[in-house]
Short mmCIF file of C-alpha atoms in Angstrom, two decimals:
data_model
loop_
_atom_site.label_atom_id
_atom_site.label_comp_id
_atom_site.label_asym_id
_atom_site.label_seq_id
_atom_site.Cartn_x
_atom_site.Cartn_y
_atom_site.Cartn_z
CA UNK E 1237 0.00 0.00 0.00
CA UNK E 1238 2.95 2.49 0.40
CA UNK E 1239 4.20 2.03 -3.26
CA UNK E 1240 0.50 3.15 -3.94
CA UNK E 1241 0.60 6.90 -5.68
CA UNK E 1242 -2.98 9.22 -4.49
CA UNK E 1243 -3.50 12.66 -3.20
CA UNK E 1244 -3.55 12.89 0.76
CA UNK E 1245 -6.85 15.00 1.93
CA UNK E 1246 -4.25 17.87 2.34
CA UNK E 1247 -3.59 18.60 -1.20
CA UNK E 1248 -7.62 17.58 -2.20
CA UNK E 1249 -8.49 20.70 0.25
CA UNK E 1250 -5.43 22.79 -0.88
CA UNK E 1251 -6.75 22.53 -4.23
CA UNK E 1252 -10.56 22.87 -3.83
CA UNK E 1253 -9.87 26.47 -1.49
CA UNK E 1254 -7.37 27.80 -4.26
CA UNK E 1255 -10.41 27.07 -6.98
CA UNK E 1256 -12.73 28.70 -4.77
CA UNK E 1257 -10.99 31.64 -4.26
CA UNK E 1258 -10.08 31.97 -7.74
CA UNK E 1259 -14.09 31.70 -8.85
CA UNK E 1260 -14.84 34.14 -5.72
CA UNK E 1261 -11.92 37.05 -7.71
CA UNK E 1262 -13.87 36.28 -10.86
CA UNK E 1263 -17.00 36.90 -10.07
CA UNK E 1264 -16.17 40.04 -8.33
CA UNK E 1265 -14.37 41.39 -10.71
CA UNK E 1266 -17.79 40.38 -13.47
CA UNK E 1267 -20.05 42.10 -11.00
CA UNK E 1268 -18.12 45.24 -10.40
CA UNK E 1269 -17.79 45.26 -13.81
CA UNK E 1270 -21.25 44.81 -14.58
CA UNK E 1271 -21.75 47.70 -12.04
CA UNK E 1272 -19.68 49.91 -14.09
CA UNK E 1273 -21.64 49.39 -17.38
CA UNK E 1274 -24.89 50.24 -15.72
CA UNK E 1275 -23.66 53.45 -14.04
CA UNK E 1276 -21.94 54.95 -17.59
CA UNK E 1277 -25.05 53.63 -19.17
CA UNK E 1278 -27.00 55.78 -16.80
CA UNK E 1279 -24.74 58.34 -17.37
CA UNK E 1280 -25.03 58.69 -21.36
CA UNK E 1281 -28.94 58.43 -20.53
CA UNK E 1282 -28.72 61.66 -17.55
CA UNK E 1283 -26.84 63.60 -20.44
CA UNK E 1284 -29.53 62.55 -23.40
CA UNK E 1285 -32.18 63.53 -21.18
CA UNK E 1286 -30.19 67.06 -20.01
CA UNK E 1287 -29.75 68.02 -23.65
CA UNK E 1288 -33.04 67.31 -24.40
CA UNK E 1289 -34.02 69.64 -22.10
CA UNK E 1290 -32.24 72.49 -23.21
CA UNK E 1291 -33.41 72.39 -26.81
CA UNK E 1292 -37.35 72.06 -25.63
CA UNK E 1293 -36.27 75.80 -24.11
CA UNK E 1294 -34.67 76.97 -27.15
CA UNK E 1295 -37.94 75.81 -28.75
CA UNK E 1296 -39.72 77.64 -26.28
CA UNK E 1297 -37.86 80.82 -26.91
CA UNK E 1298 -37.84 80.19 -30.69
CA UNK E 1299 -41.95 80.02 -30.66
CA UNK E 1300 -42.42 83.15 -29.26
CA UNK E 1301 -41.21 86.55 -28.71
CA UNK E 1302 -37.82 87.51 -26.84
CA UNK E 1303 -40.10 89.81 -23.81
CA UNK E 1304 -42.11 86.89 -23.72
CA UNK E 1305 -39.65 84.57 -23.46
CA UNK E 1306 -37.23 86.37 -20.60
CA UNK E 1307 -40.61 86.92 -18.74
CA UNK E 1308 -40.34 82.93 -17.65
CA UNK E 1309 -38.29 81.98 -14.96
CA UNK E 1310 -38.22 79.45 -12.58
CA UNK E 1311 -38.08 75.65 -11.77
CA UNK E 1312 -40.06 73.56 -14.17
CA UNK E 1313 -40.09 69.35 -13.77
CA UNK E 1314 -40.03 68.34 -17.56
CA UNK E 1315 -41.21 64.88 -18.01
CA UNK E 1316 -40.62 62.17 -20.67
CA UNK E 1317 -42.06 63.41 -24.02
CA UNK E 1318 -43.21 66.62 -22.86
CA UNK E 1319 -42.54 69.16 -25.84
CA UNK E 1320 -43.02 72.82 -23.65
CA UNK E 1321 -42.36 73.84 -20.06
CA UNK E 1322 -45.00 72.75 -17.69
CA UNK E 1323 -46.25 75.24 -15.46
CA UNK E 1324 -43.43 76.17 -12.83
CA UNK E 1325 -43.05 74.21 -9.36
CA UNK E 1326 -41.03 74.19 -6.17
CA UNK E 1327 -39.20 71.27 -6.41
CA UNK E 1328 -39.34 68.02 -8.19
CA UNK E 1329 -38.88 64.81 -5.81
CA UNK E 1330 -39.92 61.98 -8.21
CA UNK E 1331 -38.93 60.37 -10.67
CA UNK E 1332 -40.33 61.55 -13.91
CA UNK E 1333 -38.63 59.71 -16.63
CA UNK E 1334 -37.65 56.27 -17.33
CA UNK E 1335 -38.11 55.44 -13.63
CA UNK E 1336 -35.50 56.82 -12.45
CA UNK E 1337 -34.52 59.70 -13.83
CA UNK E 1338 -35.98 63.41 -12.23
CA UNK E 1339 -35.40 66.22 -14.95
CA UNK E 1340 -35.63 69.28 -13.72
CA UNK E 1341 -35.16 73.03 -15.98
CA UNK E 1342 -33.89 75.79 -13.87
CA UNK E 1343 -34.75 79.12 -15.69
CA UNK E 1344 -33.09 82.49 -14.30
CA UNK E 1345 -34.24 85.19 -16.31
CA UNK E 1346 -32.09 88.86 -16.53
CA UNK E 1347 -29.35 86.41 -15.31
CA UNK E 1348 -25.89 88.31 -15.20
CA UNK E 1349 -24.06 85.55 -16.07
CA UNK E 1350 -25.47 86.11 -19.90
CA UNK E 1351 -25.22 88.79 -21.24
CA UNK E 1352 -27.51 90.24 -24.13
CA UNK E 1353 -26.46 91.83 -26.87
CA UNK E 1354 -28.89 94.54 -25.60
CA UNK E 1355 -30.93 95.34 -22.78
CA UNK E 1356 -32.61 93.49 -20.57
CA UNK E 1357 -29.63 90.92 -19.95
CA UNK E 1358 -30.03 87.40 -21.31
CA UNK E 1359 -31.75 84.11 -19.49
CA UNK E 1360 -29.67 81.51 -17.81
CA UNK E 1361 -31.16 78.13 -18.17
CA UNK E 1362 -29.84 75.01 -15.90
CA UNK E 1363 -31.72 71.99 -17.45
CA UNK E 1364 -30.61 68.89 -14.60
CA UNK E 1365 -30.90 65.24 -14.51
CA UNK E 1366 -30.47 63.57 -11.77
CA UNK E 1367 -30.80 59.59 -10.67
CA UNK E 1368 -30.31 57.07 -8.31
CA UNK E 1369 -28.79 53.73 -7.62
CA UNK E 1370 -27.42 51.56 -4.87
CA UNK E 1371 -24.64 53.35 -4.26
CA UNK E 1372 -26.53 56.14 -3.20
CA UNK E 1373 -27.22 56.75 0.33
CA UNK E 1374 -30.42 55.96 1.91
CA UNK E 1375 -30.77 58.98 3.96
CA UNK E 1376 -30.46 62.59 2.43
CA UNK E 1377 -30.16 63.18 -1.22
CA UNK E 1378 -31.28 60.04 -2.65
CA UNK E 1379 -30.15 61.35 -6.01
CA UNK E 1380 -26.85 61.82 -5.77
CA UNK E 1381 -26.10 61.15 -9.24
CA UNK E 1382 -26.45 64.07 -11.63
CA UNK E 1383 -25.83 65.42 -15.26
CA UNK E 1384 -26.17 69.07 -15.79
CA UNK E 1385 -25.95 71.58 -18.68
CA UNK E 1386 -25.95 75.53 -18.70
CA UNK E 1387 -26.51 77.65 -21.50
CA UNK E 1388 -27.81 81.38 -22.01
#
């Protein structure tokens, strides 16, 4: 029996451990990288949806007159599809495209930052997108993800 050749339960638990840990690396590395696919994914969405928004207010401002236009100002929640600025509101909380995406238009009118080529001074409009995911915190700003674009 001694000139008999095996593995010893040793080497048999050596063996199986390395091969675990090796599938455990693997498959963290595959999630995390999973991870990172749905957060730039998210990402390109946030900065659709932002742009979007900006050229719904340059139709706005293209519709009408100039005094018209830099008569609006404030916070408007633009949904999915909407084509104009809903009326204004204090703050939008819920999601209000795709799920989880809030969109939010910021609209500062006689804004210094822009400049007109004439009197009154031009509008500043913030158009946001913000969303969440399970990185972000439960407690405080839920979304604490965000894509934003100014223009004037």
């Amino acid at each position: 029996m001694k000139n008999q050749s095996g593995q010893t339960l040793l080497e048999t638990l050596l063996a199986l451990s390395v091969s675990v840990f090796i599938l455990g690396a693997i498959t963290a590395v595959v999630i995390s990288s999973l991870n990172s696919v749905q957060f730039t994914k998210n990402q390109n969405l946030a900065g659709q949806y932002a742009r979007e928004g900006i050229e719904i207010v340059r139709k706005t401002r293209d519709s009408g007159t100039w005094t018209a236009f830099s008569g609006i100002s404030g916070l408007y929640c633009l949904s999915s599809g909407g084509t104009s600025l809903p009326s204004s509101s204090a703050s939008c909380q819920t999601p209000n495209i795709g799920g989880i995406f809030v969109r939010e238009i910021n609209v500062i009118s006689s804004s210094g930052d822009c400049p007109a080529p004439a009197p009154p001074l031009g509008s500043k409009v913030v158009s946001k997108v913000s969303w969440t995911d399970g990185k972000c915190p439960a407690a405080g700003n839920i979304y604490c993800h965000k894509s934003e674009i100014t223009s004037c």
